[in-house]
């Protein structure tokens, strides 16, 4: 495993539409392992492949119960609304209040190409939306209804 460099939002990779993952091979597993290690070192809750310069539809999340690997995600259901503070490892020091669905249902594949679905609410729903957006070159700022100043107000 290796720590990868997290790209800043100024980099082109953060603004591109990523291609689906088609090969569920050791190269993908290496990427996912590296992304998990990079996410843990950065102490974030989600990291998408384009943030480490790989334009493929994959991300990892961790809410303290272990890593969740998400490949070729599709949000198939959105319910309710929430507004809460959001930031991004590619936008260090910037935070804003975003509006997101309260609950989402996600359909995706695991590292072996097997399909799974998961439901998430609150922080998990926010993270799923945020990371899925990254795969379409969309940053959280597009969902911000109010940016916070550096003191977090
Ligand atoms: Zn992000």
PDB file of C-alpha atoms and ligand atoms in Angstrom:
ATOM      1  CA  UNK A   1       0.000   0.000   0.000  1.00  0.00           C
ATOM      2  CA  UNK A   2       1.077   3.549  -0.565  1.00  0.00           C
ATOM      3  CA  UNK A   3      -0.100   7.034   0.226  1.00  0.00           C
ATOM      4  CA  UNK A   4      -1.121   8.877  -2.932  1.00  0.00           C
ATOM      5  CA  UNK A   5      -1.014  12.604  -3.461  1.00  0.00           C
ATOM      6  CA  UNK A   6      -4.439  14.252  -3.052  1.00  0.00           C
ATOM      7  CA  UNK A   7      -4.965  16.729  -5.876  1.00  0.00           C
ATOM      8  CA  UNK A   8      -6.170  20.247  -5.269  1.00  0.00           C
ATOM      9  CA  UNK A   9      -9.372  21.460  -6.920  1.00  0.00           C
ATOM     10  CA  UNK A  10      -7.262  23.543  -9.310  1.00  0.00           C
ATOM     11  CA  UNK A  11      -6.158  20.338 -11.058  1.00  0.00           C
ATOM     12  CA  UNK A  12      -7.956  19.356 -14.239  1.00  0.00           C
ATOM     13  CA  UNK A  13      -8.695  15.825 -12.930  1.00  0.00           C
ATOM     14  CA  UNK A  14     -11.212  17.283 -10.468  1.00  0.00           C
ATOM     15  CA  UNK A  15     -13.322  18.687 -13.300  1.00  0.00           C
ATOM     16  CA  UNK A  16     -13.639  15.706 -15.615  1.00  0.00           C
ATOM     17  CA  UNK A  17     -16.278  13.036 -16.066  1.00  0.00           C
ATOM     18  CA  UNK A  18     -14.704   9.712 -15.077  1.00  0.00           C
ATOM     19  CA  UNK A  19     -15.075   6.487 -17.036  1.00  0.00           C
ATOM     20  CA  UNK A  20     -16.611   3.321 -15.575  1.00  0.00           C
ATOM     21  CA  UNK A  21     -14.344   0.687 -14.066  1.00  0.00           C
ATOM     22  CA  UNK A  22     -14.303  -2.322 -16.395  1.00  0.00           C
ATOM     23  CA  UNK A  23     -11.369  -4.369 -15.086  1.00  0.00           C
ATOM     24  CA  UNK A  24     -11.741  -5.731 -11.576  1.00  0.00           C
ATOM     25  CA  UNK A  25      -8.125  -6.761 -11.371  1.00  0.00           C
ATOM     26  CA  UNK A  26      -5.076  -6.312  -9.182  1.00  0.00           C
ATOM     27  CA  UNK A  27      -4.464  -2.861 -10.532  1.00  0.00           C
ATOM     28  CA  UNK A  28      -7.882  -1.762  -9.253  1.00  0.00           C
ATOM     29  CA  UNK A  29      -7.277  -3.462  -5.896  1.00  0.00           C
ATOM     30  CA  UNK A  30      -3.966  -1.647  -5.559  1.00  0.00           C
ATOM     31  CA  UNK A  31      -5.704   1.659  -6.272  1.00  0.00           C
ATOM     32  CA  UNK A  32      -8.441   0.918  -3.699  1.00  0.00           C
ATOM     33  CA  UNK A  33      -5.868  -0.108  -1.073  1.00  0.00           C
ATOM     34  CA  UNK A  34      -3.887   3.059  -1.703  1.00  0.00           C
ATOM     35  CA  UNK A  35      -7.018   5.207  -1.582  1.00  0.00           C
ATOM     36  CA  UNK A  36      -7.999   3.668   1.778  1.00  0.00           C
ATOM     37  CA  UNK A  37      -4.570   4.387   3.208  1.00  0.00           C
ATOM     38  CA  UNK A  38      -4.600   7.916   1.783  1.00  0.00           C
ATOM     39  CA  UNK A  39      -8.086   8.559   3.204  1.00  0.00           C
ATOM     40  CA  UNK A  40      -7.062   7.373   6.671  1.00  0.00           C
ATOM     41  CA  UNK A  41      -3.913   9.466   6.686  1.00  0.00           C
ATOM     42  CA  UNK A  42      -5.922  12.541   5.624  1.00  0.00           C
ATOM     43  CA  UNK A  43      -8.520  11.756   8.318  1.00  0.00           C
ATOM     44  CA  UNK A  44     -11.443  12.269   5.916  1.00  0.00           C
ATOM     45  CA  UNK A  45     -14.621  10.251   5.438  1.00  0.00           C
ATOM     46  CA  UNK A  46     -14.507   9.889   1.664  1.00  0.00           C
ATOM     47  CA  UNK A  47     -12.041   9.936  -1.222  1.00  0.00           C
ATOM     48  CA  UNK A  48     -12.763   9.555  -4.939  1.00  0.00           C
ATOM     49  CA  UNK A  49     -10.381   8.194  -7.586  1.00  0.00           C
ATOM     50  CA  UNK A  50     -10.087  11.509  -9.512  1.00  0.00           C
ATOM     51  CA  UNK A  51      -8.779  13.103  -6.299  1.00  0.00           C
ATOM     52  CA  UNK A  52      -5.689  10.948  -6.715  1.00  0.00           C
ATOM     53  CA  UNK A  53      -5.580  11.576 -10.470  1.00  0.00           C
ATOM     54  CA  UNK A  54      -7.347   8.412 -11.671  1.00  0.00           C
ATOM     55  CA  UNK A  55     -10.331   9.185 -13.907  1.00  0.00           C
ATOM     56  CA  UNK A  56     -12.365   6.088 -13.036  1.00  0.00           C
ATOM     57  CA  UNK A  57     -15.694   5.730 -11.265  1.00  0.00           C
ATOM     58  CA  UNK A  58     -14.621   4.537  -7.828  1.00  0.00           C
ATOM     59  CA  UNK A  59     -14.511   5.944  -4.314  1.00  0.00           C
ATOM     60  CA  UNK A  60     -13.884   4.826  -0.749  1.00  0.00           C
ATOM     61  CA  UNK A  61     -15.630   5.901   2.458  1.00  0.00           C
ATOM     62  CA  UNK A  62     -15.042   5.237   6.141  1.00  0.00           C
ATOM     63  CA  UNK A  63     -17.271   6.292   9.027  1.00  0.00           C
ATOM     64  CA  UNK A  64     -15.253   4.511  11.698  1.00  0.00           C
ATOM     65  CA  UNK A  65     -16.538   1.003  10.979  1.00  0.00           C
ATOM     66  CA  UNK A  66     -14.073   0.121   8.258  1.00  0.00           C
ATOM     67  CA  UNK A  67     -13.566   0.997   4.640  1.00  0.00           C
ATOM     68  CA  UNK A  68     -16.425   0.806   2.143  1.00  0.00           C
ATOM     69  CA  UNK A  69     -15.352   0.460  -1.494  1.00  0.00           C
ATOM     70  CA  UNK A  70     -17.779   1.771  -4.084  1.00  0.00           C
ATOM     71  CA  UNK A  71     -17.320   1.173  -7.801  1.00  0.00           C
ATOM     72  CA  UNK A  72     -19.517   2.403 -10.663  1.00  0.00           C
ATOM     73  CA  UNK A  73     -22.039   3.927  -8.238  1.00  0.00           C
ATOM     74  CA  UNK A  74     -25.541   4.965  -9.113  1.00  0.00           C
ATOM     75  CA  UNK A  75     -27.797   6.805  -6.690  1.00  0.00           C
ATOM     76  CA  UNK A  76     -31.172   5.190  -7.338  1.00  0.00           C
ATOM     77  CA  UNK A  77     -33.247   6.893  -4.639  1.00  0.00           C
ATOM     78  CA  UNK A  78     -33.139  10.237  -2.831  1.00  0.00           C
ATOM     79  CA  UNK A  79     -35.433  11.146   0.049  1.00  0.00           C
ATOM     80  CA  UNK A  80     -35.866  14.199   2.230  1.00  0.00           C
ATOM     81  CA  UNK A  81     -33.514  17.117   2.673  1.00  0.00           C
ATOM     82  CA  UNK A  82     -30.674  18.112   4.964  1.00  0.00           C
ATOM     83  CA  UNK A  83     -28.436  21.123   5.376  1.00  0.00           C
ATOM     84  CA  UNK A  84     -25.084  20.678   7.086  1.00  0.00           C
ATOM     85  CA  UNK A  85     -21.409  21.610   6.978  1.00  0.00           C
ATOM     86  CA  UNK A  86     -19.360  20.061   4.201  1.00  0.00           C
ATOM     87  CA  UNK A  87     -15.744  20.261   3.086  1.00  0.00           C
ATOM     88  CA  UNK A  88     -13.459  18.396   0.694  1.00  0.00           C
ATOM     89  CA  UNK A  89      -9.913  17.041   0.919  1.00  0.00           C
ATOM     90  CA  UNK A  90      -9.251  18.771  -2.424  1.00  0.00           C
ATOM     91  CA  UNK A  91     -10.387  22.150  -1.057  1.00  0.00           C
ATOM     92  CA  UNK A  92      -8.381  22.448   2.168  1.00  0.00           C
ATOM     93  CA  UNK A  93      -9.661  25.010   4.657  1.00  0.00           C
ATOM     94  CA  UNK A  94     -12.928  25.663   2.827  1.00  0.00           C
ATOM     95  CA  UNK A  95     -16.279  24.723   4.338  1.00  0.00           C
ATOM     96  CA  UNK A  96     -19.854  25.514   3.521  1.00  0.00           C
ATOM     97  CA  UNK A  97     -23.418  24.558   4.296  1.00  0.00           C
ATOM     98  CA  UNK A  98     -24.757  22.303   1.560  1.00  0.00           C
ATOM     99  CA  UNK A  99     -28.237  21.092   0.801  1.00  0.00           C
ATOM    100  CA  UNK A 100     -28.398  17.330   0.193  1.00  0.00           C
ATOM    101  CA  UNK A 101     -30.976  14.544   0.371  1.00  0.00           C
ATOM    102  CA  UNK A 102     -31.473  13.144   3.896  1.00  0.00           C
ATOM    103  CA  UNK A 103     -31.427   9.536   2.683  1.00  0.00           C
ATOM    104  CA  UNK A 104     -30.096   7.893  -0.441  1.00  0.00           C
ATOM    105  CA  UNK A 105     -30.033   4.415  -1.875  1.00  0.00           C
ATOM    106  CA  UNK A 106     -26.899   3.459  -3.748  1.00  0.00           C
ATOM    107  CA  UNK A 107     -26.371   0.718  -6.287  1.00  0.00           C
ATOM    108  CA  UNK A 108     -22.725  -0.125  -7.002  1.00  0.00           C
ATOM    109  CA  UNK A 109     -20.153  -2.870  -7.452  1.00  0.00           C
ATOM    110  CA  UNK A 110     -17.493  -4.142  -5.062  1.00  0.00           C
ATOM    111  CA  UNK A 111     -13.844  -4.803  -5.931  1.00  0.00           C
ATOM    112  CA  UNK A 112     -14.791  -8.144  -7.493  1.00  0.00           C
ATOM    113  CA  UNK A 113     -17.440  -6.628  -9.748  1.00  0.00           C
ATOM    114  CA  UNK A 114     -20.332  -7.966  -7.650  1.00  0.00           C
ATOM    115  CA  UNK A 115     -23.349  -5.686  -7.379  1.00  0.00           C
ATOM    116  CA  UNK A 116     -24.577  -4.447  -4.021  1.00  0.00           C
ATOM    117  CA  UNK A 117     -26.962  -1.836  -2.735  1.00  0.00           C
ATOM    118  CA  UNK A 118     -26.673   0.236   0.404  1.00  0.00           C
ATOM    119  CA  UNK A 119     -28.741   2.891   2.074  1.00  0.00           C
ATOM    120  CA  UNK A 120     -27.317   5.821   3.943  1.00  0.00           C
ATOM    121  CA  UNK A 121     -28.675   8.781   5.829  1.00  0.00           C
ATOM    122  CA  UNK A 122     -27.326  12.003   7.292  1.00  0.00           C
ATOM    123  CA  UNK A 123     -23.502  12.037   7.048  1.00  0.00           C
ATOM    124  CA  UNK A 124     -23.427   8.813   5.023  1.00  0.00           C
ATOM    125  CA  UNK A 125     -25.961  10.169   2.505  1.00  0.00           C
ATOM    126  CA  UNK A 126     -23.992  13.393   2.256  1.00  0.00           C
ATOM    127  CA  UNK A 127     -20.758  11.541   1.662  1.00  0.00           C
ATOM    128  CA  UNK A 128     -22.304   9.252  -0.991  1.00  0.00           C
ATOM    129  CA  UNK A 129     -23.620  12.311  -2.884  1.00  0.00           C
ATOM    130  CA  UNK A 130     -20.337  14.216  -2.511  1.00  0.00           C
ATOM    131  CA  UNK A 131     -18.167  11.337  -3.737  1.00  0.00           C
ATOM    132  CA  UNK A 132     -20.503  10.359  -6.589  1.00  0.00           C
ATOM    133  CA  UNK A 133     -20.409  14.000  -7.722  1.00  0.00           C
ATOM    134  CA  UNK A 134     -16.600  13.847  -7.883  1.00  0.00           C
ATOM    135  CA  UNK A 135     -16.929  11.163 -10.575  1.00  0.00           C
ATOM    136  CA  UNK A 136     -18.780  13.702 -12.725  1.00  0.00           C
ATOM    137  CA  UNK A 137     -16.331  16.517 -12.042  1.00  0.00           C
ATOM    138  CA  UNK A 138     -18.674  18.262  -9.606  1.00  0.00           C
ATOM    139  CA  UNK A 139     -17.370  19.833  -6.397  1.00  0.00           C
ATOM    140  CA  UNK A 140     -19.356  20.332  -3.189  1.00  0.00           C
ATOM    141  CA  UNK A 141     -19.268  24.092  -3.739  1.00  0.00           C
ATOM    142  CA  UNK A 142     -21.949  23.686  -6.410  1.00  0.00           C
ATOM    143  CA  UNK A 143     -24.294  22.563  -3.623  1.00  0.00           C
ATOM    144  CA  UNK A 144     -23.277  25.180  -1.074  1.00  0.00           C
ATOM    145  CA  UNK A 145     -26.000  27.538   0.032  1.00  0.00           C
ATOM    146  CA  UNK A 146     -23.618  29.472   2.289  1.00  0.00           C
ATOM    147  CA  UNK A 147     -19.802  29.331   2.516  1.00  0.00           C
ATOM    148  CA  UNK A 148     -18.381  29.582   6.024  1.00  0.00           C
ATOM    149  CA  UNK A 149     -15.623  31.989   6.937  1.00  0.00           C
ATOM    150  CA  UNK A 150     -12.298  30.578   8.241  1.00  0.00           C
ATOM    151  CA  UNK A 151     -13.604  30.636  11.835  1.00  0.00           C
ATOM    152  CA  UNK A 152     -16.413  28.319  10.798  1.00  0.00           C
ATOM    153  CA  UNK A 153     -19.255  30.844  11.169  1.00  0.00           C
TER     154      UNK A 153
HETATM  155 ZN1  LIG B   1     -14.426  15.921  -2.059  1.00  0.00          ZN
END
